[in-house]
Coordinates of C-alpha atoms in Angstrom, one line a residue:
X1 CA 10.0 -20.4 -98.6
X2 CA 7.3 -17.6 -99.0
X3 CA 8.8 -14.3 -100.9
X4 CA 8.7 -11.4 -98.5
X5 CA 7.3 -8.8 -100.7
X6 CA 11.0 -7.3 -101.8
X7 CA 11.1 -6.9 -105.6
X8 CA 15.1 -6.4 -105.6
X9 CA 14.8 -8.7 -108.4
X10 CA 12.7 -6.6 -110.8
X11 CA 14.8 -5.0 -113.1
X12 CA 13.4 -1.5 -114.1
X13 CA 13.4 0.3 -116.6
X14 CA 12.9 4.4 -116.3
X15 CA 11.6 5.7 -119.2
X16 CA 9.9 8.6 -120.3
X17 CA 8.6 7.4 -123.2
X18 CA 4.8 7.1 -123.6
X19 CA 3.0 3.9 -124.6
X20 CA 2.8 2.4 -128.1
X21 CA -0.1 3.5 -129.8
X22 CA 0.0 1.1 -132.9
X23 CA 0.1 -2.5 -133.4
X24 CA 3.2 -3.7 -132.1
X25 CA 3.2 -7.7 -132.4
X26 CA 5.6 -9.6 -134.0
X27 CA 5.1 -10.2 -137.2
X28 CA 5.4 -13.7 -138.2
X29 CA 7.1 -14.5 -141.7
X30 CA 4.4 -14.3 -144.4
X31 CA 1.4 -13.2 -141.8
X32 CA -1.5 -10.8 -142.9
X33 CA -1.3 -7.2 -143.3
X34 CA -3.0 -5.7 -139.8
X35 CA -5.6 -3.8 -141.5
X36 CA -7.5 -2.8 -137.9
X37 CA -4.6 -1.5 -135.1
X38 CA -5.5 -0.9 -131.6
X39 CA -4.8 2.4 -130.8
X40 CA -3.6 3.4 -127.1
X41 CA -7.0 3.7 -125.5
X42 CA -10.3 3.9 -126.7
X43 CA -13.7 4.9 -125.4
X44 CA -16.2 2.7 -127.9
X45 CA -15.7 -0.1 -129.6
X46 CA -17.0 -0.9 -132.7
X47 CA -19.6 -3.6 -131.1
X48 CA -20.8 -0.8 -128.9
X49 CA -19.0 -0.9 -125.9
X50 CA -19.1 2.0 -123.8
X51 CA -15.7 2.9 -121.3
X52 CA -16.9 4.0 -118.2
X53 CA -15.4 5.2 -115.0
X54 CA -15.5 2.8 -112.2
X55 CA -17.8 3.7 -109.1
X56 CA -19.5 6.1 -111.2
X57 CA -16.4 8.5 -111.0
X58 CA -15.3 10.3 -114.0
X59 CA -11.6 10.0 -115.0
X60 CA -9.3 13.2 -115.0
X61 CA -6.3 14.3 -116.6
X62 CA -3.8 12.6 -114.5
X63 CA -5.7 8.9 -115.0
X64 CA -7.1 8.8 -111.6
X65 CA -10.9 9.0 -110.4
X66 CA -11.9 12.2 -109.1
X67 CA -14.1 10.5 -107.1
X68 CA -13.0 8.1 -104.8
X69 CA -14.7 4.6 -104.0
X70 CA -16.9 4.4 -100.4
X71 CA -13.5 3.0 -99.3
X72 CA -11.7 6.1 -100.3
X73 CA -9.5 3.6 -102.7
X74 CA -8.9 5.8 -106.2
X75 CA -8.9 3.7 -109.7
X76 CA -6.8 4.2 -112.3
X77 CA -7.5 3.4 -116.3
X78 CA -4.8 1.2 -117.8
X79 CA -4.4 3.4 -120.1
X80 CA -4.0 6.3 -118.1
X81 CA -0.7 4.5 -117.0
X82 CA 2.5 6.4 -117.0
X83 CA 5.8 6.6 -115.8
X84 CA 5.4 8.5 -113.0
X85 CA 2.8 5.8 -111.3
X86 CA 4.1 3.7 -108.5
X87 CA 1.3 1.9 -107.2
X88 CA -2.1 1.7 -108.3
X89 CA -5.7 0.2 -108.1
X90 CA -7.0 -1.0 -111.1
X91 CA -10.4 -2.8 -111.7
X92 CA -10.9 -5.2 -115.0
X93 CA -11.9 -8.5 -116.7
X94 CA -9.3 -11.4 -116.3
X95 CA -9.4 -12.4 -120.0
X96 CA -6.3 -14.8 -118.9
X97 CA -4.4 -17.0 -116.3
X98 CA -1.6 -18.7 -116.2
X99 CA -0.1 -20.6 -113.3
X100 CA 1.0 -21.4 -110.5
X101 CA 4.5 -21.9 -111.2
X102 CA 7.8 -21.6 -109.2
X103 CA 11.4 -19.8 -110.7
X104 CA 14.2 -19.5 -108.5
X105 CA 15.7 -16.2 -108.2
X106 CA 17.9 -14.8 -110.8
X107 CA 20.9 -14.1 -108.1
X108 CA 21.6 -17.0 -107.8
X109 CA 20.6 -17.3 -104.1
X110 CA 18.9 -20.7 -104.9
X111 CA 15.4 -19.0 -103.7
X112 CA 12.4 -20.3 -105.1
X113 CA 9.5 -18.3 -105.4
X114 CA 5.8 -18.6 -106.3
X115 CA 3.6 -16.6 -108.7
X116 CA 0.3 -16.7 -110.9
X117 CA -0.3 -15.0 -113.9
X118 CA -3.3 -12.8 -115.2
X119 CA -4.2 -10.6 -118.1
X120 CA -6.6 -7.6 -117.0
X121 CA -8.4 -5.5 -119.7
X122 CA -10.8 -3.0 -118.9
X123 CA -11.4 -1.6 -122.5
X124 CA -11.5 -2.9 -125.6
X125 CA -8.2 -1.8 -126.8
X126 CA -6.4 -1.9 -123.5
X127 CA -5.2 -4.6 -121.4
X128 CA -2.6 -5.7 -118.6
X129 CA -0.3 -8.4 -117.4
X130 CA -0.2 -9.0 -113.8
X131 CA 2.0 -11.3 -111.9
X132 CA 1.3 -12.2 -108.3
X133 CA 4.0 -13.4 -106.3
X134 CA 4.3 -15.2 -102.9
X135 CA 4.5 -18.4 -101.4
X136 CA 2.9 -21.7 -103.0
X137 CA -0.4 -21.5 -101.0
X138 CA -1.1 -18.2 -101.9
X139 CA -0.4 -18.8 -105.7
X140 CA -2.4 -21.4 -105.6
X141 CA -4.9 -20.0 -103.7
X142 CA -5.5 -17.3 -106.3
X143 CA -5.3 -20.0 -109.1
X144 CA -8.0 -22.0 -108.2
X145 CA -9.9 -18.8 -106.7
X146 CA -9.8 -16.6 -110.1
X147 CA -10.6 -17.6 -113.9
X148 CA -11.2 -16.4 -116.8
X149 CA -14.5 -13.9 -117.1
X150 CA -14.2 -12.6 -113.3
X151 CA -14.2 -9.1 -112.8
X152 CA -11.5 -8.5 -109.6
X153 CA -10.3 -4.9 -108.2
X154 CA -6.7 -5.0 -107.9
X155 CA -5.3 -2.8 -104.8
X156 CA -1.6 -1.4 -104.3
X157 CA -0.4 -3.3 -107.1
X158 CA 3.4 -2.1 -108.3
X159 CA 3.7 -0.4 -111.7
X160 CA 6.9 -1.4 -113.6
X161 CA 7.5 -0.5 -117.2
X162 CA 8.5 -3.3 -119.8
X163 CA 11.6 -4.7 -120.1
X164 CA 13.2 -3.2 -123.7
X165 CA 14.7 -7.3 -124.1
X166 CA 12.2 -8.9 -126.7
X167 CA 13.2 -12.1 -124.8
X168 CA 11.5 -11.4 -121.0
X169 CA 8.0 -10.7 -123.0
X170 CA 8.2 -14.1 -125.2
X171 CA 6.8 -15.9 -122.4
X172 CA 3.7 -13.4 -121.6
X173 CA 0.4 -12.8 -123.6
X174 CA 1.3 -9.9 -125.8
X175 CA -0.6 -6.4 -124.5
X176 CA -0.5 -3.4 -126.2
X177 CA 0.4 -1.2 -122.2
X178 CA 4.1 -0.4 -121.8
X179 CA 3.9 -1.4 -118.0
X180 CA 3.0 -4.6 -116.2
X181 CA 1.9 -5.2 -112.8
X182 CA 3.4 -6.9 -110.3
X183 CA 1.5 -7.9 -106.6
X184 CA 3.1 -9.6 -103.7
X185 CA 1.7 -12.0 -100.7
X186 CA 2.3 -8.9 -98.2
X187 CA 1.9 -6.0 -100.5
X188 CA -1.6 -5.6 -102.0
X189 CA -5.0 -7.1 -102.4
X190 CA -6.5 -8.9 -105.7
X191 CA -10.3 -9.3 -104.9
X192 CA -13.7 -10.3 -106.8
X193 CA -15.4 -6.7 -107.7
X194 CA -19.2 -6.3 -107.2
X195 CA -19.7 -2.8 -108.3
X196 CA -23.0 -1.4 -110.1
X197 CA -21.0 -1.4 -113.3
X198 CA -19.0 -4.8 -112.9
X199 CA -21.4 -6.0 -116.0
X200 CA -19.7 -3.4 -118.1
X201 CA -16.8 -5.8 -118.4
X202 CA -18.6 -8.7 -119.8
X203 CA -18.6 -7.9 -123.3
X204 CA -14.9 -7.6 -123.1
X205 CA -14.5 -11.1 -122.7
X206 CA -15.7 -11.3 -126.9
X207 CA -13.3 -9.0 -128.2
X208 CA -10.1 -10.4 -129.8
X209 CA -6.9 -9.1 -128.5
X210 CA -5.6 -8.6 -131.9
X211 CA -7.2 -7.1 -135.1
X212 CA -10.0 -9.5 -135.6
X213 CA -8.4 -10.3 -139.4
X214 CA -5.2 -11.0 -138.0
X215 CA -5.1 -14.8 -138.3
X216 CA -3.9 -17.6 -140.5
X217 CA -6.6 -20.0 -142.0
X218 CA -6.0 -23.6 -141.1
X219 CA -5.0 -24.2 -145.0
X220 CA -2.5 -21.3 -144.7
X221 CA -1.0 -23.1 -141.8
X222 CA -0.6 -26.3 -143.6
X223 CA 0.4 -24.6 -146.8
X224 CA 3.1 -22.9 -144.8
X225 CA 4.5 -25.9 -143.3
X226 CA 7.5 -25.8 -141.7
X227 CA 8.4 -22.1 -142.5
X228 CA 5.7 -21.7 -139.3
X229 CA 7.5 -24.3 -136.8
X230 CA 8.0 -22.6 -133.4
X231 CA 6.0 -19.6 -134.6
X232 CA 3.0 -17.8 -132.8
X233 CA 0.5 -17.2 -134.7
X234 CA -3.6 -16.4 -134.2
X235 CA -5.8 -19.0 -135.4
X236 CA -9.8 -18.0 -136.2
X237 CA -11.5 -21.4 -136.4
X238 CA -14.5 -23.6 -135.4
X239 CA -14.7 -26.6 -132.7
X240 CA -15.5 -29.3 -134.3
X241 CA -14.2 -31.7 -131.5
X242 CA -13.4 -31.8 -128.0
X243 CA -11.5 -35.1 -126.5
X244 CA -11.7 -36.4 -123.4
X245 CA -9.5 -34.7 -120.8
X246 CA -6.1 -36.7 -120.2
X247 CA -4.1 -36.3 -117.0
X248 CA -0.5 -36.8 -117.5
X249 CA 2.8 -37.1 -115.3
X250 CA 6.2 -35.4 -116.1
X251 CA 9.2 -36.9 -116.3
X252 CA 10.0 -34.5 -113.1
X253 CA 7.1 -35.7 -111.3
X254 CA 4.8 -33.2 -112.1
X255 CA 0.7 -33.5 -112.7
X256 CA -0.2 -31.3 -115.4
X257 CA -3.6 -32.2 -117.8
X258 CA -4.4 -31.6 -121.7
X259 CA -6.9 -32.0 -124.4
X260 CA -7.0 -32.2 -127.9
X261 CA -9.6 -29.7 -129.7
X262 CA -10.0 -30.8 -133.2
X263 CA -10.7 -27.3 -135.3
X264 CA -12.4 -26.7 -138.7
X265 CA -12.9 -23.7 -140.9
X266 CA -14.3 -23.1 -144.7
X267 CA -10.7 -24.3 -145.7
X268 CA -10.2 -27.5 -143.9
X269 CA -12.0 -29.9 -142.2
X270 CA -9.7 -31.2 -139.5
X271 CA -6.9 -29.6 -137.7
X272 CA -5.6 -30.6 -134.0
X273 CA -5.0 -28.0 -130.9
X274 CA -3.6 -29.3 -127.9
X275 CA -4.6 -27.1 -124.6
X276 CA -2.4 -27.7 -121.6
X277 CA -3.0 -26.8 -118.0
X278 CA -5.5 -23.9 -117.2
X279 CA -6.2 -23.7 -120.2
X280 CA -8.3 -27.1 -120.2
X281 CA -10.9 -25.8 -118.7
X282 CA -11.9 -23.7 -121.1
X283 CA -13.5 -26.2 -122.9
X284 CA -16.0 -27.4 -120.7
X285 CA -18.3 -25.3 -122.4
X286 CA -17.2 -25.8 -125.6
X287 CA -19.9 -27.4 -128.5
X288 CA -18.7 -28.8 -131.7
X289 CA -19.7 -27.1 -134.6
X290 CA -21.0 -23.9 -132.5
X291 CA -18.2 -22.5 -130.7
X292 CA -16.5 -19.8 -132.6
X293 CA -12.3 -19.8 -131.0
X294 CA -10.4 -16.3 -131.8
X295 CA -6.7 -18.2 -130.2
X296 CA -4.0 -15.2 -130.1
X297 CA -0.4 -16.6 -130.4
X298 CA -0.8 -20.2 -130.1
X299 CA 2.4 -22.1 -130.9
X300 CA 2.5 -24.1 -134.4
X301 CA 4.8 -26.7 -134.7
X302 CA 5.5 -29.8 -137.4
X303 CA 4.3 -33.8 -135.8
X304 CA 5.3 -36.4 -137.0
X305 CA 2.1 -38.5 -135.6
X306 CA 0.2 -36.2 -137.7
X307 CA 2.5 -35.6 -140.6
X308 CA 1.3 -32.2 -140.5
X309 CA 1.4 -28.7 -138.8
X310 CA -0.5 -28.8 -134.9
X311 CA -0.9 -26.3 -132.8
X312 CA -0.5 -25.8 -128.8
X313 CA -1.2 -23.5 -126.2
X314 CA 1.7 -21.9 -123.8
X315 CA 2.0 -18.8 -121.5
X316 CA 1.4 -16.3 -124.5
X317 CA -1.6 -18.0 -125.7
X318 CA -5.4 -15.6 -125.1
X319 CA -8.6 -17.5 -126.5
X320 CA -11.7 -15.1 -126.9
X321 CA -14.8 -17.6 -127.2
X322 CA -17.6 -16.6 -130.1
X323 CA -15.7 -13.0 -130.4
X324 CA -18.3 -10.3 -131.2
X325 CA -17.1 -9.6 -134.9
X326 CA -18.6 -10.5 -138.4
X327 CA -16.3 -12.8 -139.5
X328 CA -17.1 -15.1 -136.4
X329 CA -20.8 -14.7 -137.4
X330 CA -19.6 -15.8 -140.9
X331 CA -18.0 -18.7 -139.4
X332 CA -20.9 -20.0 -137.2
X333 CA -23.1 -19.9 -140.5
X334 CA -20.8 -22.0 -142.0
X335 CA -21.0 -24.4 -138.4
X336 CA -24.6 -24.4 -138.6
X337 CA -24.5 -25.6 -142.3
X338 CA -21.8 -28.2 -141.5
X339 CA -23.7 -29.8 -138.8
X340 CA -27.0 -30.0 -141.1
X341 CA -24.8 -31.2 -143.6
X342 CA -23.1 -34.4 -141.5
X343 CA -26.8 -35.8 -140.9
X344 CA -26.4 -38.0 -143.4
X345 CA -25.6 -41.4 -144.0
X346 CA -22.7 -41.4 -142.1
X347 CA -24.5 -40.5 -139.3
X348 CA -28.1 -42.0 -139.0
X349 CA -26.3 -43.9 -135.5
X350 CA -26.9 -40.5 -134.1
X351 CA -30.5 -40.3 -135.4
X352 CA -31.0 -43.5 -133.6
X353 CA -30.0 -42.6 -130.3
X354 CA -32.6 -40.0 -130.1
X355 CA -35.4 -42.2 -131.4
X356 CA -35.5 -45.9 -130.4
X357 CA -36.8 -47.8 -133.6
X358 CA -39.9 -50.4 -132.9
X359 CA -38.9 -54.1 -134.5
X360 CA -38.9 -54.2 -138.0
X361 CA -41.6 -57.0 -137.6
X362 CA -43.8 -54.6 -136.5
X363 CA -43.8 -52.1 -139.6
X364 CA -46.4 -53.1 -141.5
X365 CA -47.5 -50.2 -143.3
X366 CA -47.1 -50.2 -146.9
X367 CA -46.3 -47.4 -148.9
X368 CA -45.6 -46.1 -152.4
X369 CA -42.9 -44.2 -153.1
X370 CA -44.4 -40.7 -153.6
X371 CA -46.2 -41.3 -150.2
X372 CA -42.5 -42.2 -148.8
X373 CA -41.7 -38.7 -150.4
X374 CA -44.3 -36.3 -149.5
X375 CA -43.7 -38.0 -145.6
X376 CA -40.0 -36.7 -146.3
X377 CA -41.2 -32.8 -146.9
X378 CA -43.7 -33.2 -143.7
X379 CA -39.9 -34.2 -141.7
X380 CA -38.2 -31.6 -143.4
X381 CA -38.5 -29.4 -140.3
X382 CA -39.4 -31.9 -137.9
X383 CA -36.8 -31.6 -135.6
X384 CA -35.7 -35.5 -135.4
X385 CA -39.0 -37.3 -135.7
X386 CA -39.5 -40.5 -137.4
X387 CA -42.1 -42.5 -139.8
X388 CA -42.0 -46.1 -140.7
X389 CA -42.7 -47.9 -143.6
X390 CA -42.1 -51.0 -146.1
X391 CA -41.9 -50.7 -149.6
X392 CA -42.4 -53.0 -152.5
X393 CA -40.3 -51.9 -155.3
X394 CA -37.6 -53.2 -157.7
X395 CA -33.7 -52.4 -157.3
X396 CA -32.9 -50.0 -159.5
X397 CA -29.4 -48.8 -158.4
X398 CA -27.2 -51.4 -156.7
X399 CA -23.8 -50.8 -157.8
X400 CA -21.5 -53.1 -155.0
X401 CA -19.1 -53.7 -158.0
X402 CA -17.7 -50.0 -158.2
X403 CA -14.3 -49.4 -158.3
X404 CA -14.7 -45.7 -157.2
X405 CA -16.9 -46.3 -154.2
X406 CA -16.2 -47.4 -150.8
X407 CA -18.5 -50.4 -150.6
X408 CA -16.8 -51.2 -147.1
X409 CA -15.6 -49.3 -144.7
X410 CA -13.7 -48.5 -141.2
X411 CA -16.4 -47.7 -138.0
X412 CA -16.3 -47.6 -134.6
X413 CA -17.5 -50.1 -133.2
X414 CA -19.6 -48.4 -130.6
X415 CA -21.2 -45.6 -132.6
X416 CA -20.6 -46.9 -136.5
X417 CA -19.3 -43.4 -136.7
X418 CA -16.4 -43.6 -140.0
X419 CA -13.0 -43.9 -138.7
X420 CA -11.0 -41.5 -140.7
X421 CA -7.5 -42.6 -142.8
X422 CA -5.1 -41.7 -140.5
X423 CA -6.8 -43.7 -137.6
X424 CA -9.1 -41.3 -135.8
X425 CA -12.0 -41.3 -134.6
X426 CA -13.8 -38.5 -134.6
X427 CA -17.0 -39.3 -132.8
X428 CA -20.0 -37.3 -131.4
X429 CA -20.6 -39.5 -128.4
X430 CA -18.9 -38.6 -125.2
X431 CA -19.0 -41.6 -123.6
X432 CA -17.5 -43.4 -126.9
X433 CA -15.1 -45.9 -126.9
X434 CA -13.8 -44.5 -130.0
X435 CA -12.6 -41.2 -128.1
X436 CA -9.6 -42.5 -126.3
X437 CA -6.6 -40.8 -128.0
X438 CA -4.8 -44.0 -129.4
X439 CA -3.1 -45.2 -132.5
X440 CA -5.8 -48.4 -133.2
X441 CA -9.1 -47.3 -131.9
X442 CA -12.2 -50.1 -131.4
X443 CA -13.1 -50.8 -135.1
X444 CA -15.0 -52.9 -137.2
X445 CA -15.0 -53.3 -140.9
X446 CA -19.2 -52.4 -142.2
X447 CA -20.9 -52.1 -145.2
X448 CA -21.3 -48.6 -146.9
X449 CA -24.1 -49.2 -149.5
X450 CA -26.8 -47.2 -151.2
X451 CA -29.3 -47.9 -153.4
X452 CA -32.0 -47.0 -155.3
X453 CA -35.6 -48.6 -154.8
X454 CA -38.0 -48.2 -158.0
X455 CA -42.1 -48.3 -158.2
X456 CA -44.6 -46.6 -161.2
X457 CA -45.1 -43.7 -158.6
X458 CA -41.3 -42.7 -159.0
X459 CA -37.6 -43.6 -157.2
X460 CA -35.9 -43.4 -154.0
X461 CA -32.5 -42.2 -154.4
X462 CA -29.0 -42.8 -152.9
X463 CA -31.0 -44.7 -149.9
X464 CA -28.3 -45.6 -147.1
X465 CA -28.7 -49.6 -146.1
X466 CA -28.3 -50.9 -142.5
X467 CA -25.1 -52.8 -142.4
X468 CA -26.6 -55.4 -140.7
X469 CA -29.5 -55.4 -143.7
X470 CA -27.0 -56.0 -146.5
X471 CA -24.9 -59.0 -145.1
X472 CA -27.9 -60.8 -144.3
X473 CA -29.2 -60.1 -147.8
X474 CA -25.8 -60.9 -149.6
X475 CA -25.0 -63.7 -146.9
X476 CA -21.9 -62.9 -146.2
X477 CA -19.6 -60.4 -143.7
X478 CA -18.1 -57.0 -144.8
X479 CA -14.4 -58.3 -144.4
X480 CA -15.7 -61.9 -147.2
X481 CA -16.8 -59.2 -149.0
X482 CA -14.1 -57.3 -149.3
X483 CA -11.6 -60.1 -149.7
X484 CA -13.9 -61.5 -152.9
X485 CA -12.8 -61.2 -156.6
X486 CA -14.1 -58.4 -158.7
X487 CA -16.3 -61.1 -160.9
X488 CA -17.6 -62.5 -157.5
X489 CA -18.8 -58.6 -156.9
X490 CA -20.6 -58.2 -159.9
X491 CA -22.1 -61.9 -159.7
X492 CA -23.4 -61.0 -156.3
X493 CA -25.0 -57.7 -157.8
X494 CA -26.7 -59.3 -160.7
X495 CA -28.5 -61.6 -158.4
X496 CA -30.5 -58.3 -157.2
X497 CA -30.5 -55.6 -159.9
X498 CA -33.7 -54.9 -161.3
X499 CA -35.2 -57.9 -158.7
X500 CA -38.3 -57.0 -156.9
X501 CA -37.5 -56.4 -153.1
X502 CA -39.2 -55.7 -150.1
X503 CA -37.6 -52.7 -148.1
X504 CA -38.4 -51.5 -144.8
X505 CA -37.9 -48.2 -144.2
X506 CA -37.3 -45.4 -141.9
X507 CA -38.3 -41.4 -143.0
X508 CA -36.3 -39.2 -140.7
X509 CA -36.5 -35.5 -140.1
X510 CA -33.0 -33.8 -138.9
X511 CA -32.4 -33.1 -135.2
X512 CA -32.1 -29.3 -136.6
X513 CA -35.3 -27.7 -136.6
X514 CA -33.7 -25.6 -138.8
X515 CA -31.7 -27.4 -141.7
X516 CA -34.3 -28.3 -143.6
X517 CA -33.1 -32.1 -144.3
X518 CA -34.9 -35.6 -144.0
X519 CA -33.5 -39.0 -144.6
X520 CA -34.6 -42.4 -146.0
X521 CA -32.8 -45.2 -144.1
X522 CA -33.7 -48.8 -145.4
X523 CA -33.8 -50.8 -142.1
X524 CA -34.0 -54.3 -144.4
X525 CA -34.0 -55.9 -147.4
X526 CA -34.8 -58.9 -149.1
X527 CA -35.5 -60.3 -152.4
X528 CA -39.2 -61.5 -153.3
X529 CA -39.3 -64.9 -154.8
X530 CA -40.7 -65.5 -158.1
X531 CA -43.0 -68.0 -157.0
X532 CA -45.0 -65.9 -154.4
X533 CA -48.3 -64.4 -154.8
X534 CA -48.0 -60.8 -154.4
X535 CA -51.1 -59.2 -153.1
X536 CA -52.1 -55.6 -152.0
X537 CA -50.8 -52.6 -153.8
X538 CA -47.4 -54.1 -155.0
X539 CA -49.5 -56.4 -157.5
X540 CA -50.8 -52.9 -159.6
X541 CA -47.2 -53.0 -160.7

């Protein structure tokens, strides 16, 4: 049954009281001090946003335009709201949406109605809930018309002041107006606005809805622990991971879709946000390790999967994406040195699928090790390219036998990316087998070996080895391997220490033009018999 536009259910509230002009979230237990309030309304913010009147119209005492659009429609500033406005026009940046949903009515008439949700802001320190009401096309109409970043012109919308119960806000986005909006399917208009100064708004979109050092590091939330379960807090991280979308069915019947966002900061390198509903697509734009998340009042709460704090999204929940402020500058230094960081070893997989490597029986080129080096500061900034090479030197540094090293290891078995402890993948590759959210993802036990590789020009260091070059030098699988003895270990290592090898190897510069990293990868390995006649430059040595 569409609603008919009555609002007999609104309770209001006349007051004569103006609107808050200091911070006035709640304060969870053991939170940070709010060192940077909003106040009321601004007219510049400190990234160098300029307010400015809509239509070209300057604003006067009583909050209206004095000049009135070409459709003689007069604006309002939401901060120029008072108690004395009934219905306004209001023009601003949807920074949220929530919806559609259905309630029934609170009479107990057994009437359900429709609505979707939106925050507007059209200043920096000034923002709005609106709720739309109506039948179920038209709130879902407007849900799949409007998203987040559009700049619409509300029209005739009904201006009710803020229930004084804490509990009718605790399922809102928190705004620092005392009113709210409400619009109904037969009273008003919400439209797309494509006025001269609709870019004005766009900036808005990167300023955080609270204090930008309001928020809880990801250690503080684990150090916390349970004293945070059910809280909302704000959460300043980094992407480091987005899964796979996953559709899933209530146990009412209804369709309703997550992901999991895996988030990093300075503090810790792995913490999980689940996003529900509207909020999923969000992240379609999302890159790990450069998108900056400012998440206001996301819901913390203890799993048991996880043995640990996670976080969710839910109808209070605002996300501004790479906010305009110097700590999320700070923070995407620190993702641009993380991602330079991770092309290492662990990841030479993803080196590979950039650059197809020729057959190793085609690499004939023989070099010494300082020419190995000096092609590793020509790749420094290469941006991914590759040189080839074999080496004849003796194994210097083989240690297999270690008890403090992780000769074997857990990969996926579709990008050899390390599986962590708890049973996650955390791959790069979209299309990864190792992405599906499960308890006992596709895995293979591999070897995990460096070495060192020694001629009279100098040493190659800490060298990462192929997997598939170390079983067929040892002769045996990573799970024999790691089943053997401790003297079988050392046996095997003794059999190549200080033996003179033949390495093939790969020079690579990082996909970052910027990092300033290259890598020596030894493609294969074997042992030189005694017997043979070494010729060319390895018989100098």
């Amino acid at each position: 049954m569409a609603w008919q536009s009555r609002f007999d259910d609104f309770a209001f509230v006349d007051t004569s009281s103006k609107p808050k002009n200091a911070w006035q979230g709640e304060n969870v237990p053991g939170s940070r001090p709010q060192k940077q309030p909003f106040s009321n309304c601004s007219d510049r913010h400190r990234g160098g946003w300029q307010a400015h009147s809509h239509d070209g119209g300057s604003f006067s005492s009583n909050g209206t335009n004095k000049n009135p659009d070409a459709n003689g429609i007069k604006h309002i500033r939401i901060c120029d709201l008072t108690t004395e406005t009934s219905f306004v026009s209001i023009i601003g940046l949807i920074i949220s949406k929530e919806g559609p949903k259905s309630i029934f009515s609170k009479k107990g008439t057994g009437t359900e109605r429709h609505l979707v949700s939106f925050t507007l802001r059209d200043d920096p320190t000034a923002f709005i809930n609106i709720t739309c009401w109506g039948g179920q096309d038209y709130a879902t109409r407007l849900s799949d018309q409007f998203k987040v970043g559009d700049v619409v012109e509300v029209k005739g919308a009904q201006v009710q002041a803020k229930s004084k119960n804490p509990s009718d806000e605790k399922f809102k986005p928190w705004t620092p107006s005392s009113f709210c909006l409400n619009l109904g399917e037969n009273h008003g208009e919400l439209n797309f606005y494509y006025g001269l100064d609709a870019e004005n708004f766009s900036s808005l979109l990167r300023v955080p809805t609270r204090a930008s050092n309001d928020f809880y590091t990801l250690e503080d939330i684990q150090a916390n622990g349970m004293n945070l379960h059910t809280e909302h807090i704000n959460i300043f991280a980094l992407v480091k991971k987005v899964w796979p979308v996953r559709a899933l069915t209530t146990k009412t019947g209804k369709h309703i879709t997550k992901v999991d966002v895996v988030l990093c900061d300075e503090t810790c390198s792995a913490f999980q946000l689940t996003l529900w509903g509207c909020f999923v697509n969000l992240t379609d734009d999302w890159k790990p390790l450069q998108t900056v998340l400012f998440a206001a009042d996301v819901r913390i709460t203890y799993s048991d999967f996880h043995s640990g704090m996670v976080a969710c999204t839910d109808s209070k929940t605002v996300f501004t994406v790479d906010p305009d402020t110097l700590e999320a500058q700070m923070l995407s230094e620190f993702g641009r040195s993380q991602f330079s960081d991770t092309m290492n070893h662990d990841s030479v997989s993803v080196l590979e699928s950039v650059t197809k490597d020729p057959e190793i029986s085609s690499i004939t080129n023989v070099l010494m090790v300082r020419e190995v080096k000096k092609l590793q500061k020509d790749l420094l900034y290469s941006n991914g390219q590759c040189s080839y090479g074999v080496v004849y030197a003796f194994l210097s540094h083989f240690d297999i036998d270690a008890d403090n090293r992780n000769i074997v290891r857990l990969a996926c078995s579709k990008c050899h990316k390390s599986v962590n402890a708890n049973g996650r993948c955390l791959c790069r590759a979209q299309d990864c087998s190792g992405n599906q959210l499960s308890a006992e993802p596709p895995s293979v036990l591999e070897f995990n070996v460096t070495v060192s590789l020694t001629d009279e020009s100098g040493s190659l260091e800490w060298c990462y080895v192929a997997p598939a070059a170390i079983e067929q030098l040892l002769e045996c699988s990573a799970s024999e391997f790691q089943a053997a003895d401790d003297s079988r270990k050392t046996r095997l290592k003794w059999q190549y220490l200080f033996e003179r090898m033949k390495g093939v190897v790969k020079i690579s510069g990082s996909n970052s033009a910027k990092s300033g990293k290259s890598f020596v990868r030894v493609m294969a390995l074997e042992k030189i018999p005694h017997s043979e006649v070494l010729s060319g430059r390895y018989s100098a040595s």
